[in-house]
Amino acid sequence: MSVPRRLDDLGHAELAVLVREYLLGGQLIDRAGMPHVISRFGRDGMAEIAIEEWMGASPIYTRRTQSLLGFEGDTVETIFKGMQFDIGAPPEFMDFRYRVHDDHRGEFWLDHCGALMDVEPMGADYVHAMCHTIEDPTFDATAWATNPRARMRPVHRPPRAPEDRHPHCHWTVEVVEDAEPLPEPGPATLMRATRIAQLPLTRPDPGSVRRASRESLTLAEQNGEEQVAEQLWEDYSGPLDPDLRTERFTAPTLLALAQEVAVQWHLLVISFLRAIERRADVETAVTIGARQFAGVGGVVAGRLRDALDLGAGLDGVAQVLELHPAFQPRSYVDWRVEVADGDRGVGSVRVHLGECEALRERGVESWLTGLAAGTADAALDAIVRGVDPRARCVPGRPAAGDVATWEVVLDEAPAPVSRDVELTRFSTGAAFEFTTTPVVLGRR
């Protein structure tokens, strides 16, 4: 048995693409889950759950990202830097533009809001729910993580009047020194007790950063680009870059960042399912979570296959299962993908879920607890079929130390696209194309 390439086997260009895909995929988590929430709780219930979901997750992961990239502080610039790495604001799809006036004042606007493009066809009431009811408390919760006296206030926002108004919305951010500090959001207080919130940061290894910088400089000099590698960043301690691209960071920093974006995924999912359970019961949360997992898992699998030019077949399936953010970081998820060679390449693929921090969470549901309990196998089918429609996962007998095991098989005929994937494809993010050119896995 061998294993596909892991995150730490990827090169700089590959990791830069992967981080963008992880961020965009995180935005699709809600698009996969909210149709089922609306069906069960209605529009107003959806808004309440979304508020609790984001207020629980975003303050936690905002502070983690600040610490990881070395830009902790209490200024407006610090708030904006955090938003640039937020799964609620993936680059390009949510085209945030930032302007810092001073430490206490700034503004941002969206030249393009993919979330608005998704919701506008649903009508003005849904737009108002997203852009007013949900954003007012959740924006302030995000700002709270940097400065409890920070306030985000709209200059204008949708519903758009006129209907083609640009920018899509415009907000001011101000640190009001004499304002009463906002308390920690209640959902965030609860989420801080989870193992995922307390997971140690995966920081770039200084030695790896230096080696990567030397290698990148050598390659750049060979290509006549002497200045490019010298400008690679190990962190984000410098000034805000309004046009930030993931390529600006070293490969070790991108590796750490990819794992941290995956942490954002888990925080958001657990916060989402906790909000559902509080309004219904565990069974409802588990059922909706499994369908959410299938929807976003399948869409992101297809995007990873295309972004990294992996192709179909068992080899492509194995590589996506290895890199999919739902199974990262490995300090939280014991997820092993093994391949056996056959006469014409990969002959078989087996996947193992072992005892790990994700399965030691107490009092919360997650996608991983669903896999361990056997209630989310359809999500694995959606993921492998996102790579190759002929693929499916067959549960097997767990080996020693495993909680669950699956084998991937290829049927002769492709399976129909699952309803959950179809619902998620309603989002324009499912087919969104970044302006950068995809890379081929293995090309450095």
CSV table of N, CA and C in Angstrom, one decimal, residues 276-426:
chain,number,residue,atom,x,y,z
A,276,ILE,N,-28.9,24.2,15.5
A,276,ILE,CA,-30.0,23.4,15.1
A,276,ILE,C,-30.5,22.6,16.2
A,277,GLU,N,-29.6,21.9,16.9
A,277,GLU,CA,-30.0,21.0,18.0
A,277,GLU,C,-30.7,21.8,19.1
A,278,ARG,N,-30.3,23.1,19.3
A,278,ARG,CA,-30.9,23.9,20.4
A,278,ARG,C,-32.3,24.2,20.1
A,279,ARG,N,-32.7,24.2,18.8
A,279,ARG,CA,-34.0,24.5,18.4
A,279,ARG,C,-34.9,23.3,18.1
A,280,ALA,N,-34.2,22.2,17.9
A,280,ALA,CA,-34.9,20.9,17.6
A,280,ALA,C,-34.4,19.8,18.5
A,281,ASP,N,-33.6,18.9,17.9
A,281,ASP,CA,-33.0,17.8,18.7
A,281,ASP,C,-31.8,17.3,18.0
A,282,VAL,N,-31.2,16.3,18.6
A,282,VAL,CA,-29.9,15.8,18.0
A,282,VAL,C,-30.2,15.1,16.7
A,283,GLU,N,-31.3,14.4,16.6
A,283,GLU,CA,-31.6,13.7,15.3
A,283,GLU,C,-31.7,14.7,14.2
A,284,THR,N,-32.4,15.8,14.4
A,284,THR,CA,-32.5,16.8,13.3
A,284,THR,C,-31.2,17.4,12.9
A,285,ALA,N,-30.3,17.7,13.9
A,285,ALA,CA,-29.0,18.2,13.6
A,285,ALA,C,-28.2,17.2,12.8
A,286,VAL,N,-28.2,15.9,13.2
A,286,VAL,CA,-27.5,14.9,12.5
A,286,VAL,C,-27.9,14.7,11.1
A,287,THR,N,-29.2,14.7,10.9
A,287,THR,CA,-29.8,14.6,9.5
A,287,THR,C,-29.4,15.7,8.6
A,288,ILE,N,-29.6,16.9,9.1
A,288,ILE,CA,-29.3,18.1,8.3
A,288,ILE,C,-27.8,18.2,8.1
A,289,GLY,N,-27.0,17.9,9.1
A,289,GLY,CA,-25.5,17.9,8.9
A,289,GLY,C,-25.0,16.9,7.9
A,290,ALA,N,-25.6,15.7,7.8
A,290,ALA,CA,-25.2,14.7,6.8
A,290,ALA,C,-25.5,15.2,5.4
A,291,ARG,N,-26.6,15.9,5.2
A,291,ARG,CA,-27.0,16.4,3.9
A,291,ARG,C,-26.1,17.6,3.5
A,292,GLN,N,-25.8,18.4,4.5
A,292,GLN,CA,-24.9,19.5,4.3
A,292,GLN,C,-23.5,19.0,3.9
A,293,PHE,N,-23.0,18.0,4.6
A,293,PHE,CA,-21.7,17.4,4.3
A,293,PHE,C,-21.7,16.9,2.9
A,294,ALA,N,-22.8,16.2,2.5
A,294,ALA,CA,-22.8,15.6,1.1
A,294,ALA,C,-22.8,16.7,0.1
A,295,GLY,N,-23.6,17.8,0.3
A,295,GLY,CA,-23.7,18.9,-0.7
A,295,GLY,C,-22.4,19.6,-0.9
A,296,VAL,N,-21.8,20.1,0.2
A,296,VAL,CA,-20.6,20.9,0.0
A,296,VAL,C,-19.4,19.9,-0.3
A,297,GLY,N,-19.4,18.8,0.3
A,297,GLY,CA,-18.3,17.8,0.1
A,297,GLY,C,-18.2,17.4,-1.3
A,298,GLY,N,-19.3,17.2,-2.0
A,298,GLY,CA,-19.3,16.8,-3.4
A,298,GLY,C,-18.9,17.9,-4.3
A,299,VAL,N,-19.4,19.1,-4.1
A,299,VAL,CA,-19.0,20.2,-4.9
A,299,VAL,C,-17.5,20.6,-4.8
A,300,VAL,N,-17.0,20.6,-3.5
A,300,VAL,CA,-15.6,20.9,-3.3
A,300,VAL,C,-14.7,19.9,-3.9
A,301,ALA,N,-15.1,18.6,-3.9
A,301,ALA,CA,-14.3,17.5,-4.5
A,301,ALA,C,-14.1,17.8,-6.0
A,302,GLY,N,-15.2,18.2,-6.6
A,302,GLY,CA,-15.1,18.4,-8.1
A,302,GLY,C,-14.2,19.7,-8.3
A,303,ARG,N,-14.3,20.7,-7.5
A,303,ARG,CA,-13.5,21.9,-7.7
A,303,ARG,C,-12.0,21.5,-7.4
A,304,LEU,N,-11.7,20.7,-6.4
A,304,LEU,CA,-10.3,20.4,-6.2
A,304,LEU,C,-9.7,19.6,-7.4
A,305,ARG,N,-10.5,18.6,-7.9
A,305,ARG,CA,-10.1,17.8,-9.0
A,305,ARG,C,-9.7,18.8,-10.2
A,306,ASP,N,-10.5,19.8,-10.5
A,306,ASP,CA,-10.3,20.6,-11.6
A,306,ASP,C,-9.2,21.6,-11.3
A,307,ALA,N,-9.2,22.2,-10.1
A,307,ALA,CA,-8.2,23.2,-9.8
A,307,ALA,C,-6.8,22.7,-9.8
A,308,LEU,N,-6.6,21.4,-9.5
A,308,LEU,CA,-5.3,20.8,-9.4
A,308,LEU,C,-5.1,19.8,-10.6
A,309,ASP,N,-6.0,19.8,-11.5
A,309,ASP,CA,-6.0,19.0,-12.7
A,309,ASP,C,-5.6,17.5,-12.4
A,310,LEU,N,-6.4,16.9,-11.5
A,310,LEU,CA,-6.2,15.6,-11.0
A,310,LEU,C,-6.7,14.5,-11.9
A,311,GLY,N,-7.8,14.8,-12.7
A,311,GLY,CA,-8.4,13.8,-13.5
A,311,GLY,C,-9.3,12.9,-12.7
A,312,ALA,N,-10.0,11.9,-13.4
A,312,ALA,CA,-10.9,11.0,-12.7
A,312,ALA,C,-10.2,9.7,-12.4
A,313,GLY,N,-11.0,8.7,-12.2
A,313,GLY,CA,-10.4,7.4,-11.8
A,313,GLY,C,-10.0,7.3,-10.4
A,314,LEU,N,-9.6,6.1,-10.0
A,314,LEU,CA,-9.2,5.9,-8.6
A,314,LEU,C,-8.1,6.8,-8.1
A,315,ASP,N,-7.1,7.1,-9.0
A,315,ASP,CA,-6.0,7.9,-8.6
A,315,ASP,C,-6.5,9.3,-8.2
A,316,GLY,N,-7.4,9.9,-9.0
A,316,GLY,CA,-7.9,11.2,-8.7
A,316,GLY,C,-8.8,11.2,-7.5
A,317,VAL,N,-9.6,10.1,-7.3
A,317,VAL,CA,-10.4,10.0,-6.1
A,317,VAL,C,-9.5,10.0,-4.9
A,318,ALA,N,-8.5,9.2,-4.9
A,318,ALA,CA,-7.6,9.0,-3.7
A,318,ALA,C,-6.9,10.3,-3.4
A,319,GLN,N,-6.5,11.1,-4.4
A,319,GLN,CA,-5.8,12.4,-4.1
A,319,GLN,C,-6.8,13.4,-3.5
A,320,VAL,N,-8.0,13.4,-4.0
A,320,VAL,CA,-9.0,14.4,-3.4
A,320,VAL,C,-9.4,14.0,-2.0
A,321,LEU,N,-9.5,12.7,-1.8
A,321,LEU,CA,-9.8,12.2,-0.4
A,321,LEU,C,-8.7,12.6,0.6
A,322,GLU,N,-7.5,12.6,0.1
A,322,GLU,CA,-6.3,13.0,0.9
A,322,GLU,C,-6.3,14.5,1.2
A,323,LEU,N,-6.7,15.3,0.2
A,323,LEU,CA,-6.5,16.8,0.3
A,323,LEU,C,-7.8,17.5,0.8
A,324,HIS,N,-8.9,16.8,0.8
A,324,HIS,CA,-10.2,17.5,1.0
A,324,HIS,C,-10.2,18.1,2.4
A,325,PRO,N,-10.6,19.4,2.5
A,325,PRO,CA,-10.5,20.1,3.8
A,325,PRO,C,-11.4,19.5,4.9
A,326,ALA,N,-12.4,18.8,4.6
A,326,ALA,CA,-13.2,18.1,5.6
A,326,ALA,C,-12.4,17.2,6.5
A,327,PHE,N,-11.3,16.7,5.9
A,327,PHE,CA,-10.5,15.7,6.6
A,327,PHE,C,-9.1,16.3,7.1
A,328,GLN,N,-9.1,17.6,7.2
A,328,GLN,CA,-7.9,18.3,7.7
A,328,GLN,C,-8.3,19.1,8.9
A,329,PRO,N,-7.4,19.5,9.7
A,329,PRO,CA,-5.9,19.1,9.7
A,329,PRO,C,-5.8,17.8,10.4
A,330,ARG,N,-4.7,17.1,10.1
A,330,ARG,CA,-4.5,15.8,10.7
A,330,ARG,C,-4.2,15.8,12.2
A,331,SER,N,-4.0,16.9,12.7
A,331,SER,CA,-3.9,17.0,14.2
A,331,SER,C,-5.2,16.9,14.8
A,332,TYR,N,-6.3,17.0,14.0
A,332,TYR,CA,-7.7,16.9,14.5
A,332,TYR,C,-8.4,15.7,14.0
A,333,VAL,N,-8.1,15.3,12.8
A,333,VAL,CA,-8.7,14.1,12.1
A,333,VAL,C,-7.7,13.1,11.7
A,334,ASP,N,-7.8,11.9,12.3
A,334,ASP,CA,-7.0,10.7,11.9
A,334,ASP,C,-7.6,10.1,10.7
A,335,TRP,N,-7.2,10.5,9.5
A,335,TRP,CA,-7.7,10.2,8.2
A,335,TRP,C,-6.6,9.7,7.3
A,336,ARG,N,-6.7,8.4,6.9
A,336,ARG,CA,-5.6,7.8,6.1
A,336,ARG,C,-6.2,7.2,4.8
A,337,VAL,N,-5.5,7.6,3.7
A,337,VAL,CA,-5.9,7.1,2.4
A,337,VAL,C,-4.8,6.3,1.9
A,338,GLU,N,-5.1,5.0,1.5
A,338,GLU,CA,-4.1,4.1,1.0
A,338,GLU,C,-4.5,3.6,-0.4
A,339,VAL,N,-3.5,3.5,-1.2
A,339,VAL,CA,-3.8,3.0,-2.6
A,339,VAL,C,-2.9,1.8,-2.8
A,340,ALA,N,-3.5,0.8,-3.6
A,340,ALA,CA,-2.7,-0.3,-4.0
A,340,ALA,C,-2.6,-0.3,-5.5
A,341,ASP,N,-1.5,-0.5,-6.1
A,341,ASP,CA,-1.3,-0.4,-7.5
A,341,ASP,C,-1.8,-1.7,-8.2
A,342,GLY,N,-2.4,-1.5,-9.4
A,342,GLY,CA,-2.9,-2.6,-10.2
A,342,GLY,C,-2.1,-2.6,-11.5
A,343,ASP,N,-2.6,-3.4,-12.4
A,343,ASP,CA,-2.0,-3.5,-13.7
A,343,ASP,C,-1.9,-2.2,-14.5
A,344,ARG,N,-2.9,-1.4,-14.3
A,344,ARG,CA,-3.1,-0.1,-15.1
A,344,ARG,C,-3.1,1.1,-14.1
A,345,GLY,N,-2.3,1.1,-13.2
A,345,GLY,CA,-2.3,2.3,-12.2
A,345,GLY,C,-2.8,1.9,-10.9
A,346,VAL,N,-3.6,2.7,-10.3
A,346,VAL,CA,-4.2,2.5,-9.0
A,346,VAL,C,-5.2,1.3,-9.1
A,347,GLY,N,-5.1,0.3,-8.2
A,347,GLY,CA,-6.0,-0.8,-8.3
A,347,GLY,C,-7.1,-0.8,-7.3
A,348,SER,N,-6.8,-0.2,-6.1
A,348,SER,CA,-7.8,-0.1,-5.1
A,348,SER,C,-7.5,1.1,-4.2
A,349,VAL,N,-8.5,1.6,-3.5
A,349,VAL,CA,-8.4,2.7,-2.6
A,349,VAL,C,-9.1,2.4,-1.3
A,350,ARG,N,-8.4,2.5,-0.2
A,350,ARG,CA,-9.1,2.2,1.1
A,350,ARG,C,-8.9,3.5,2.0
A,351,VAL,N,-9.9,3.8,2.8
A,351,VAL,CA,-9.9,5.0,3.6
A,351,VAL,C,-10.2,4.6,5.1
A,352,HIS,N,-9.4,5.1,6.0
A,352,HIS,CA,-9.5,4.8,7.4
A,352,HIS,C,-9.7,6.0,8.2
A,353,LEU,N,-10.7,5.9,9.1
A,353,LEU,CA,-10.9,7.0,10.2
A,353,LEU,C,-10.6,6.4,11.5
A,354,GLY,N,-9.6,7.0,12.2
A,354,GLY,CA,-9.2,6.4,13.5
A,354,GLY,C,-9.6,7.3,14.6
A,355,GLU,N,-9.3,6.8,15.8
A,355,GLU,CA,-9.6,7.6,17.0
A,355,GLU,C,-8.8,8.9,16.9
A,356,CYS,N,-9.4,10.1,17.3
A,356,CYS,CA,-8.8,11.3,17.1
A,356,CYS,C,-9.5,12.4,17.9
A,357,GLU,N,-9.0,13.6,17.9
A,357,GLU,CA,-9.6,14.7,18.6
A,357,GLU,C,-11.0,15.0,18.1
A,358,ALA,N,-11.2,14.9,16.8
A,358,ALA,CA,-12.6,15.1,16.2
A,358,ALA,C,-13.6,14.2,16.9
A,359,LEU,N,-13.2,13.0,17.2
A,359,LEU,CA,-14.2,12.1,17.8
A,359,LEU,C,-14.2,12.1,19.3
A,360,ARG,N,-13.4,13.0,19.9
A,360,ARG,CA,-13.4,13.1,21.3
A,360,ARG,C,-14.2,14.3,21.8
A,361,GLU,N,-14.8,15.1,20.8
A,361,GLU,CA,-15.6,16.2,21.2
A,361,GLU,C,-16.8,15.7,22.0
A,362,ARG,N,-17.2,16.4,23.0
A,362,ARG,CA,-18.3,16.0,23.9
A,362,ARG,C,-19.5,17.0,23.8
A,363,GLY,N,-20.6,16.4,23.6
A,363,GLY,CA,-21.8,17.3,23.6
A,363,GLY,C,-22.1,18.0,22.3
A,364,VAL,N,-21.3,17.7,21.3
A,364,VAL,CA,-21.5,18.4,20.0
A,364,VAL,C,-21.5,17.4,18.9
A,365,GLU,N,-22.2,17.7,17.8
A,365,GLU,CA,-22.2,16.9,16.6
A,365,GLU,C,-21.4,17.5,15.5
A,366,SER,N,-20.8,16.7,14.7
A,366,SER,CA,-20.0,17.2,13.6
A,366,SER,C,-20.1,16.2,12.4
A,367,TRP,N,-19.5,16.6,11.3
A,367,TRP,CA,-19.5,15.7,10.1
A,367,TRP,C,-18.7,14.4,10.5
A,368,LEU,N,-17.6,14.6,11.3
A,368,LEU,CA,-16.8,13.4,11.6
A,368,LEU,C,-17.5,12.5,12.5
A,369,THR,N,-18.3,13.0,13.5
A,369,THR,CA,-19.0,12.1,14.4
A,369,THR,C,-20.1,11.4,13.6
A,370,GLY,N,-20.6,12.0,12.6
A,370,GLY,CA,-21.5,11.3,11.7
A,370,GLY,C,-20.9,10.2,10.9
A,371,LEU,N,-19.7,10.4,10.4
A,371,LEU,CA,-19.0,9.3,9.7
A,371,LEU,C,-18.7,8.1,10.7
A,372,ALA,N,-18.3,8.5,11.9
A,372,ALA,CA,-18.0,7.4,12.9
A,372,ALA,C,-19.3,6.6,13.2
A,373,ALA,N,-20.4,7.3,13.2
A,373,ALA,CA,-21.7,6.6,13.6
A,373,ALA,C,-22.4,6.0,12.4
A,374,GLY,N,-21.8,6.1,11.2
A,374,GLY,CA,-22.4,5.5,10.1
A,374,GLY,C,-23.6,6.3,9.5
A,375,THR,N,-23.8,7.5,9.9
A,375,THR,CA,-25.0,8.3,9.4
A,375,THR,C,-24.6,9.2,8.3
A,376,ALA,N,-23.3,9.3,7.9
A,376,ALA,CA,-22.9,10.2,6.8
A,376,ALA,C,-22.2,9.6,5.7
A,377,ASP,N,-22.4,8.3,5.5
A,377,ASP,CA,-21.7,7.6,4.4
A,377,ASP,C,-22.1,8.2,3.0
A,378,ALA,N,-23.3,8.7,2.9
A,378,ALA,CA,-23.7,9.3,1.6
A,378,ALA,C,-22.9,10.5,1.3
A,379,ALA,N,-22.3,11.2,2.3
A,379,ALA,CA,-21.4,12.3,2.0
A,379,ALA,C,-20.1,11.8,1.4
A,380,LEU,N,-19.6,10.6,1.8
A,380,LEU,CA,-18.4,10.1,1.2
A,380,LEU,C,-18.7,9.7,-0.3
A,381,ASP,N,-19.9,9.1,-0.5
A,381,ASP,CA,-20.3,8.8,-1.9
A,381,ASP,C,-20.3,10.1,-2.7
A,382,ALA,N,-20.8,11.2,-2.2
A,382,ALA,CA,-20.9,12.5,-2.9
A,382,ALA,C,-19.5,13.0,-3.2
A,383,ILE,N,-18.6,12.8,-2.3
A,383,ILE,CA,-17.2,13.3,-2.5
A,383,ILE,C,-16.5,12.6,-3.6
A,384,VAL,N,-16.6,11.2,-3.5
A,384,VAL,CA,-15.9,10.5,-4.6
A,384,VAL,C,-16.5,10.6,-5.9
A,385,ARG,N,-17.9,10.8,-5.9
A,385,ARG,CA,-18.5,11.0,-7.2
A,385,ARG,C,-18.3,12.4,-7.7
A,386,GLY,N,-17.9,13.3,-6.9
A,386,GLY,CA,-17.6,14.6,-7.3
A,386,GLY,C,-16.3,14.6,-8.2
A,387,VAL,N,-15.5,13.5,-8.0
A,387,VAL,CA,-14.3,13.3,-8.8
A,387,VAL,C,-14.6,12.4,-10.0
A,388,ASP,N,-15.3,11.3,-9.7
A,388,ASP,CA,-15.6,10.4,-10.8
A,388,ASP,C,-17.1,9.9,-10.5
A,389,PRO,N,-18.0,10.2,-11.4
A,389,PRO,CA,-19.4,9.8,-11.1
A,389,PRO,C,-19.6,8.3,-11.0
A,390,ARG,N,-18.6,7.5,-11.4
A,390,ARG,CA,-18.8,6.0,-11.2
A,390,ARG,C,-18.4,5.5,-9.8
A,391,ALA,N,-17.8,6.4,-9.0
A,391,ALA,CA,-17.2,5.9,-7.8
A,391,ALA,C,-18.3,5.9,-6.7
A,392,ARG,N,-18.0,5.0,-5.7
A,392,ARG,CA,-18.8,4.9,-4.5
A,392,ARG,C,-18.0,4.3,-3.4
A,393,CYS,N,-18.4,4.5,-2.1
A,393,CYS,CA,-17.6,4.0,-1.0
A,393,CYS,C,-18.4,2.8,-0.4
A,394,VAL,N,-17.7,1.7,-0.1
A,394,VAL,CA,-18.3,0.6,0.5
A,394,VAL,C,-17.8,0.4,1.9
A,395,PRO,N,-18.6,0.5,3.0
A,395,PRO,CA,-18.1,0.3,4.3
A,395,PRO,C,-17.4,-1.1,4.5
A,396,GLY,N,-16.3,-1.1,5.2
A,396,GLY,CA,-15.6,-2.4,5.4
A,396,GLY,C,-15.5,-2.6,6.9
A,397,ARG,N,-14.8,-3.7,7.2
A,397,ARG,CA,-14.5,-4.0,8.6
A,397,ARG,C,-13.3,-3.2,9.1
A,398,PRO,N,-13.5,-2.4,10.1
A,398,PRO,CA,-12.4,-1.6,10.6
A,398,PRO,C,-11.2,-2.4,11.1
A,399,ALA,N,-10.0,-2.0,10.7
A,399,ALA,CA,-8.8,-2.7,11.1
A,399,ALA,C,-8.5,-2.2,12.6
A,400,ALA,N,-7.6,-2.9,13.2
A,400,ALA,CA,-7.2,-2.5,14.6
A,400,ALA,C,-6.9,-1.0,14.7
A,401,GLY,N,-7.5,-0.4,15.6
A,401,GLY,CA,-7.2,1.1,15.8
A,401,GLY,C,-8.1,2.0,15.0
A,402,ASP,N,-8.9,1.4,14.1
A,402,ASP,CA,-9.8,2.2,13.3
A,402,ASP,C,-11.2,2.3,13.9
A,403,VAL,N,-11.8,3.4,13.6
A,403,VAL,CA,-13.2,3.5,14.0
A,403,VAL,C,-14.1,3.1,12.8
A,404,ALA,N,-13.7,3.4,11.6
A,404,ALA,CA,-14.4,3.1,10.4
A,404,ALA,C,-13.5,3.0,9.2
A,405,THR,N,-13.9,2.1,8.3
A,405,THR,CA,-13.1,1.9,7.1
A,405,THR,C,-14.0,1.8,5.9
A,406,TRP,N,-13.5,2.3,4.7
A,406,TRP,CA,-14.3,2.2,3.5
A,406,TRP,C,-13.4,1.9,2.3
A,407,GLU,N,-13.9,1.2,1.4
A,407,GLU,CA,-13.2,0.9,0.1
A,407,GLU,C,-13.9,1.7,-1.0
A,408,VAL,N,-13.2,2.3,-1.9
A,408,VAL,CA,-13.7,3.0,-3.0
A,408,VAL,C,-13.8,2.0,-4.2
A,409,VAL,N,-14.9,1.9,-4.8
A,409,VAL,CA,-15.1,1.0,-6.0
A,409,VAL,C,-15.6,1.9,-7.2
A,410,LEU,N,-15.3,1.4,-8.4
A,410,LEU,CA,-15.9,2.1,-9.6
A,410,LEU,C,-16.9,1.2,-10.2
A,411,ASP,N,-18.1,1.7,-10.4
A,411,ASP,CA,-19.1,1.0,-11.1
A,411,ASP,C,-19.0,1.2,-12.6
A,412,GLU,N,-19.7,0.4,-13.4
A,412,GLU,CA,-19.6,0.6,-14.8
A,412,GLU,C,-20.3,1.8,-15.3
A,413,ALA,N,-21.5,2.2,-14.7
A,413,ALA,CA,-22.2,3.3,-15.1
A,413,ALA,C,-22.1,4.4,-14.0
A,414,PRO,N,-22.1,5.7,-14.5
A,414,PRO,CA,-22.1,6.8,-13.5
A,414,PRO,C,-23.4,6.9,-12.7
A,415,ALA,N,-23.3,7.3,-11.5
A,415,ALA,CA,-24.5,7.5,-10.6
A,415,ALA,C,-25.1,8.9,-10.9
A,416,PRO,N,-26.4,9.1,-10.7
A,416,PRO,CA,-26.9,10.4,-10.8
A,416,PRO,C,-26.4,11.3,-9.8
A,417,VAL,N,-26.4,12.6,-10.0
A,417,VAL,CA,-25.9,13.6,-9.1
A,417,VAL,C,-26.9,13.6,-7.9
A,418,SER,N,-26.4,13.6,-6.7
A,418,SER,CA,-27.2,13.6,-5.5
A,418,SER,C,-28.0,15.0,-5.4
A,419,ARG,N,-29.2,14.9,-4.8
A,419,ARG,CA,-30.0,16.1,-4.6
A,419,ARG,C,-29.3,17.1,-3.8
A,420,ASP,N,-28.5,16.7,-2.8
A,420,ASP,CA,-27.8,17.6,-1.9
A,420,ASP,C,-26.7,18.4,-2.7
A,421,VAL,N,-26.0,17.7,-3.6
A,421,VAL,CA,-25.0,18.4,-4.5
A,421,VAL,C,-25.8,19.4,-5.4
A,422,GLU,N,-26.9,19.0,-6.0
A,422,GLU,CA,-27.7,19.8,-6.9
A,422,GLU,C,-28.1,21.1,-6.1
A,423,LEU,N,-28.5,21.0,-4.9
A,423,LEU,CA,-28.9,22.1,-4.1
A,423,LEU,C,-27.8,23.1,-3.9
A,424,THR,N,-26.6,22.5,-3.6
A,424,THR,CA,-25.4,23.4,-3.4
A,424,THR,C,-25.0,24.1,-4.6
A,425,ARG,N,-25.1,23.4,-5.8
A,425,ARG,CA,-24.8,24.0,-7.0
A,425,ARG,C,-25.7,25.2,-7.4
A,426,PHE,N,-26.7,25.4,-6.6
A,426,PHE,CA,-27.5,26.6,-6.8
A,426,PHE,C,-26.7,27.9,-6.6
